[in-house]
């Protein structure tokens, strides 16, 4: 099956710890995105990558870091510098080309809770 | 600044009834508008996409409309089912941009 996988589905973190959320896709998509979703709010862009070894900050990148060493993978690290990390995190991907028409395919999400 | 506003914030209806969700946007230059359905605890899934020249598009019991002049879109759900309970998100893309603008969504609950 083609698609996007995120792991783990639930993640608990103690304050002061870094955690890494996994995102893998086998759709051969070039662009990948990380969003954060809080109750009652729209999706907010954290980071995005249009090509391997390149990525750009989104609207709320502070306290987060990413890497894009492989086309299929775009892991997100939530660092201790992120003051309010408890949220639902969604990874998405799109094929390259006619950018604005591309449907964003989303993974199932990871719910991060800071204890 | 590009913005997408959705109304109502939440809606409760009885199974079998119809409902209409609204989306107003100020995205420029407009390229396309998508409606996504997001089940609780899951990722959003695209229902429809509409471009500037399209007024109406259907996907089963879901019908989306677009008025590019007034910058409004609606999503009409016919004969609602319990499985329609979800958040519906309006997403608007600007021409030449890889990054769409998301609305906050309308939470729909369908009661038996």
GROMACS .gro file of C-alpha atoms in nm:
model
  227
    1UNK     CA    1   0.000   0.000   0.000
    2UNK     CA    2   0.122   0.348  -0.084
    3UNK     CA    3   0.092   0.616   0.177
    4UNK     CA    4   0.239   0.812   0.462
    5UNK     CA    5   0.318   0.658   0.797
    6UNK     CA    6   0.386   0.838   1.121
    7UNK     CA    7   0.516   0.687   1.439
    8UNK     CA    8   0.451   0.661   1.717
    9UNK     CA    9   0.078   0.731   1.731
   10UNK     CA   10   0.104   0.848   2.092
   11UNK     CA   11   0.415   0.992   2.254
   12UNK     CA   12   0.475   1.108   2.608
   13UNK     CA   13   0.765   1.329   2.699
   14UNK     CA   14   0.900   1.472   3.018
   15UNK     CA   15   0.979   1.840   3.028
   16UNK     CA   16   1.333   1.914   2.914
   17UNK     CA   17   1.359   1.613   2.685
   18UNK     CA   18   1.397   1.614   2.308
   19UNK     CA   19   1.178   1.375   2.108
   20UNK     CA   20   1.176   1.279   1.742
   21UNK     CA   21   0.861   1.208   1.543
   22UNK     CA   22   0.894   0.984   1.242
   23UNK     CA   23   0.737   1.045   0.900
   24UNK     CA   24   0.789   0.810   0.606
   25UNK     CA   25   0.621   0.807   0.263
   26UNK     CA   26   0.638   0.562  -0.026
   27UNK     CA   27   0.443   0.780  -0.270
   28UNK     CA   28   0.760   0.907  -0.441
   29UNK     CA   29   0.658   1.260  -0.347
   30UNK     CA   30   0.919   1.532  -0.351
   31UNK     CA   31   0.771   1.778  -0.102
   32UNK     CA   32   0.701   1.703   0.263
   33UNK     CA   33   0.551   1.913   0.540
   34UNK     CA   34   0.506   1.917   0.917
   35UNK     CA   35   0.200   2.076   1.074
   36UNK     CA   36   0.089   2.127   1.429
   37UNK     CA   37  -0.281   2.112   1.520
   38UNK     CA   38  -0.424   2.245   1.845
   39UNK     CA   39  -0.791   2.228   1.950
   40UNK     CA   40  -1.000   2.494   1.778
   41UNK     CA   41  -0.712   2.609   1.560
   42UNK     CA   42  -0.622   2.548   1.199
   43UNK     CA   43  -0.316   2.359   1.094
   44UNK     CA   44   0.001   2.561   1.142
   45UNK     CA   45   0.310   2.496   0.934
   46UNK     CA   46   0.628   2.408   1.122
   47UNK     CA   47   0.873   2.312   0.845
   48UNK     CA   48   0.857   2.204   0.485
   49UNK     CA   49   1.098   2.050   0.236
   50UNK     CA   50   1.069   2.056  -0.140
   51UNK     CA   51   1.374   1.844  -0.211
   52UNK     CA   52   1.628   1.623  -0.036
   53UNK     CA   53   1.883   1.806   0.179
   54UNK     CA   54   1.679   2.128   0.171
   55UNK     CA   55   1.407   2.258   0.402
   56UNK     CA   56   1.248   2.587   0.504
   57UNK     CA   57   1.096   2.721   0.824
   58UNK     CA   58   0.724   2.761   0.844
   59UNK     CA   59   0.523   2.993   1.065
   60UNK     CA   60   0.608   2.828   1.398
   61UNK     CA   61   0.955   2.672   1.357
   62UNK     CA   62   1.097   2.788   1.691
   63UNK     CA   63   1.178   2.493   1.916
   64UNK     CA   64   1.165   2.240   1.631
   65UNK     CA   65   1.423   2.094   1.394
   66UNK     CA   66   1.406   1.867   1.088
   67UNK     CA   67   1.627   1.681   0.846
   68UNK     CA   68   1.571   1.553   0.492
   69UNK     CA   69   1.848   1.308   0.416
   70UNK     CA   70   1.624   1.077   0.214
   71UNK     CA   71   1.332   1.149  -0.017
   72UNK     CA   72   1.111   0.911   0.179
   73UNK     CA   73   1.180   1.044   0.527
   74UNK     CA   74   1.125   1.376   0.705
   75UNK     CA   75   1.168   1.337   1.084
   76UNK     CA   76   1.072   1.618   1.321
   77UNK     CA   77   1.254   1.678   1.649
   78UNK     CA   78   1.070   1.863   1.921
   79UNK     CA   79   1.338   2.019   2.137
   80UNK     CA   80   1.326   2.132   2.498
   81UNK     CA   81   1.319   2.489   2.365
   82UNK     CA   82   0.958   2.440   2.250
   83UNK     CA   83   0.761   2.584   2.539
   84UNK     CA   84   0.424   2.428   2.470
   85UNK     CA   85   0.479   2.111   2.269
   86UNK     CA   86   0.162   1.921   2.364
   87UNK     CA   87  -0.031   1.895   2.036
   88UNK     CA   88  -0.132   1.674   1.744
   89UNK     CA   89   0.141   1.664   1.478
   90UNK     CA   90   0.062   1.590   1.115
   91UNK     CA   91   0.303   1.509   0.835
   92UNK     CA   92   0.202   1.559   0.471
   93UNK     CA   93   0.353   1.516   0.126
   94UNK     CA   94   0.283   1.633  -0.229
   95UNK     CA   95   0.433   1.549  -0.567
   96UNK     CA   96   0.639   1.818  -0.734
   97UNK     CA   97   0.512   2.003  -1.037
   98UNK     CA   98   0.208   2.230  -1.057
   99UNK     CA   99   0.250   2.329  -0.696
  100UNK     CA  100  -0.078   2.489  -0.603
  101UNK     CA  101  -0.289   2.208  -0.750
  102UNK     CA  102  -0.114   1.934  -0.562
  103UNK     CA  103  -0.323   1.757  -0.304
  104UNK     CA  104  -0.155   1.728   0.032
  105UNK     CA  105  -0.161   1.367   0.149
  106UNK     CA  106  -0.158   1.345   0.526
  107UNK     CA  107  -0.029   1.081   0.763
  108UNK     CA  108  -0.235   0.953   1.058
  109UNK     CA  109  -0.069   1.193   1.302
  110UNK     CA  110   0.124   1.168   1.629
  111UNK     CA  111  -0.023   1.298   1.952
  112UNK     CA  112   0.252   1.433   2.175
  113UNK     CA  113   0.186   1.494   2.542
  114UNK     CA  114   0.435   1.657   2.776
  115UNK     CA  115   0.409   1.534   3.133
  116UNK     CA  116  -0.232   3.839   0.485
  117UNK     CA  117  -0.406   3.532   0.342
  118UNK     CA  118  -0.693   3.415   0.561
  119UNK     CA  119  -0.963   3.148   0.555
  120UNK     CA  120  -1.266   3.177   0.782
  121UNK     CA  121  -1.513   2.895   0.836
  122UNK     CA  122  -1.859   2.890   0.988
  123UNK     CA  123  -2.016   2.760   1.194
  124UNK     CA  124  -1.744   2.649   1.432
  125UNK     CA  125  -1.955   2.347   1.527
  126UNK     CA  126  -2.281   2.192   1.413
  127UNK     CA  127  -2.504   1.916   1.545
  128UNK     CA  128  -2.763   1.755   1.320
  129UNK     CA  129  -2.981   1.445   1.315
  130UNK     CA  130  -2.899   1.154   1.091
  131UNK     CA  131  -3.064   1.189   0.750
  132UNK     CA  132  -3.074   1.568   0.756
  133UNK     CA  133  -2.884   1.798   0.520
  134UNK     CA  134  -2.638   2.067   0.623
  135UNK     CA  135  -2.422   2.338   0.469
  136UNK     CA  136  -2.082   2.454   0.585
  137UNK     CA  137  -1.938   2.791   0.485
  138UNK     CA  138  -1.590   2.913   0.393
  139UNK     CA  139  -1.481   3.273   0.322
  140UNK     CA  140  -1.131   3.349   0.206
  141UNK     CA  141  -0.898   3.637   0.133
  142UNK     CA  142  -0.623   3.455  -0.056
  143UNK     CA  143  -0.457   3.623  -0.349
  144UNK     CA  144  -0.396   3.538  -0.623
  145UNK     CA  145  -0.652   3.260  -0.591
  146UNK     CA  146  -0.556   2.923  -0.740
  147UNK     CA  147  -0.780   2.656  -0.591
  148UNK     CA  148  -0.990   2.561  -0.292
  149UNK     CA  149  -1.010   2.220  -0.130
  150UNK     CA  150  -1.242   2.075   0.130
  151UNK     CA  151  -1.088   1.813   0.359
  152UNK     CA  152  -1.259   1.575   0.600
  153UNK     CA  153  -1.073   1.494   0.920
  154UNK     CA  154  -1.196   1.215   1.143
  155UNK     CA  155  -1.107   1.246   1.510
  156UNK     CA  156  -0.744   1.152   1.571
  157UNK     CA  157  -0.672   1.101   1.200
  158UNK     CA  158  -0.514   1.296   0.918
  159UNK     CA  159  -0.731   1.507   0.682
  160UNK     CA  160  -0.847   1.354   0.354
  161UNK     CA  161  -0.934   1.561   0.047
  162UNK     CA  162  -1.302   1.561  -0.058
  163UNK     CA  163  -1.304   1.807  -0.349
  164UNK     CA  164  -1.089   2.061  -0.527
  165UNK     CA  165  -1.227   2.365  -0.706
  166UNK     CA  166  -1.049   2.605  -0.937
  167UNK     CA  167  -1.144   2.956  -1.040
  168UNK     CA  168  -1.364   2.847  -1.329
  169UNK     CA  169  -1.565   2.587  -1.139
  170UNK     CA  170  -1.891   2.670  -0.961
  171UNK     CA  171  -2.001   2.330  -0.836
  172UNK     CA  172  -1.840   1.993  -0.780
  173UNK     CA  173  -1.988   1.682  -0.626
  174UNK     CA  174  -1.836   1.379  -0.456
  175UNK     CA  175  -2.115   1.143  -0.362
  176UNK     CA  176  -2.329   1.311  -0.096
  177UNK     CA  177  -2.086   1.603  -0.074
  178UNK     CA  178  -2.137   1.904  -0.302
  179UNK     CA  179  -1.901   2.199  -0.297
  180UNK     CA  180  -1.977   2.538  -0.450
  181UNK     CA  181  -1.747   2.828  -0.524
  182UNK     CA  182  -1.822   3.194  -0.587
  183UNK     CA  183  -1.489   3.347  -0.684
  184UNK     CA  184  -1.638   3.696  -0.703
  185UNK     CA  185  -1.748   3.701  -0.340
  186UNK     CA  186  -1.466   3.467  -0.233
  187UNK     CA  187  -1.701   3.221  -0.071
  188UNK     CA  188  -1.738   2.847  -0.082
  189UNK     CA  189  -1.984   2.608   0.074
  190UNK     CA  190  -1.990   2.236   0.137
  191UNK     CA  191  -2.336   2.078   0.132
  192UNK     CA  192  -2.386   1.734   0.285
  193UNK     CA  193  -2.699   1.550   0.179
  194UNK     CA  194  -2.876   1.281   0.382
  195UNK     CA  195  -2.616   1.285   0.658
  196UNK     CA  196  -2.485   0.962   0.807
  197UNK     CA  197  -2.322   0.891   1.141
  198UNK     CA  198  -1.991   0.849   0.959
  199UNK     CA  199  -2.008   1.212   0.848
  200UNK     CA  200  -1.922   1.314   1.205
  201UNK     CA  201  -1.584   1.481   1.160
  202UNK     CA  202  -1.410   1.814   1.118
  203UNK     CA  203  -1.436   1.972   0.773
  204UNK     CA  204  -1.149   2.196   0.675
  205UNK     CA  205  -1.144   2.453   0.396
  206UNK     CA  206  -0.800   2.499   0.240
  207UNK     CA  207  -0.716   2.770  -0.013
  208UNK     CA  208  -0.402   2.786  -0.227
  209UNK     CA  209  -0.252   3.092  -0.388
  210UNK     CA  210  -0.103   3.078  -0.733
  211UNK     CA  211   0.269   2.998  -0.732
  212UNK     CA  212   0.274   2.894  -0.366
  213UNK     CA  213   0.353   2.554  -0.221
  214UNK     CA  214   0.194   2.650   0.109
  215UNK     CA  215  -0.187   2.655   0.136
  216UNK     CA  216  -0.390   2.847   0.394
  217UNK     CA  217  -0.602   2.635   0.627
  218UNK     CA  218  -0.929   2.731   0.791
  219UNK     CA  219  -0.992   2.627   1.150
  220UNK     CA  220  -1.255   2.378   1.045
  221UNK     CA  221  -1.619   2.309   1.127
  222UNK     CA  222  -1.685   2.026   1.369
  223UNK     CA  223  -1.990   1.828   1.258
  224UNK     CA  224  -2.168   1.583   1.485
  225UNK     CA  225  -2.441   1.364   1.342
  226UNK     CA  226  -2.675   1.212   1.602
  227UNK     CA  227  -2.889   0.904   1.541
   0.00000   0.00000   0.00000
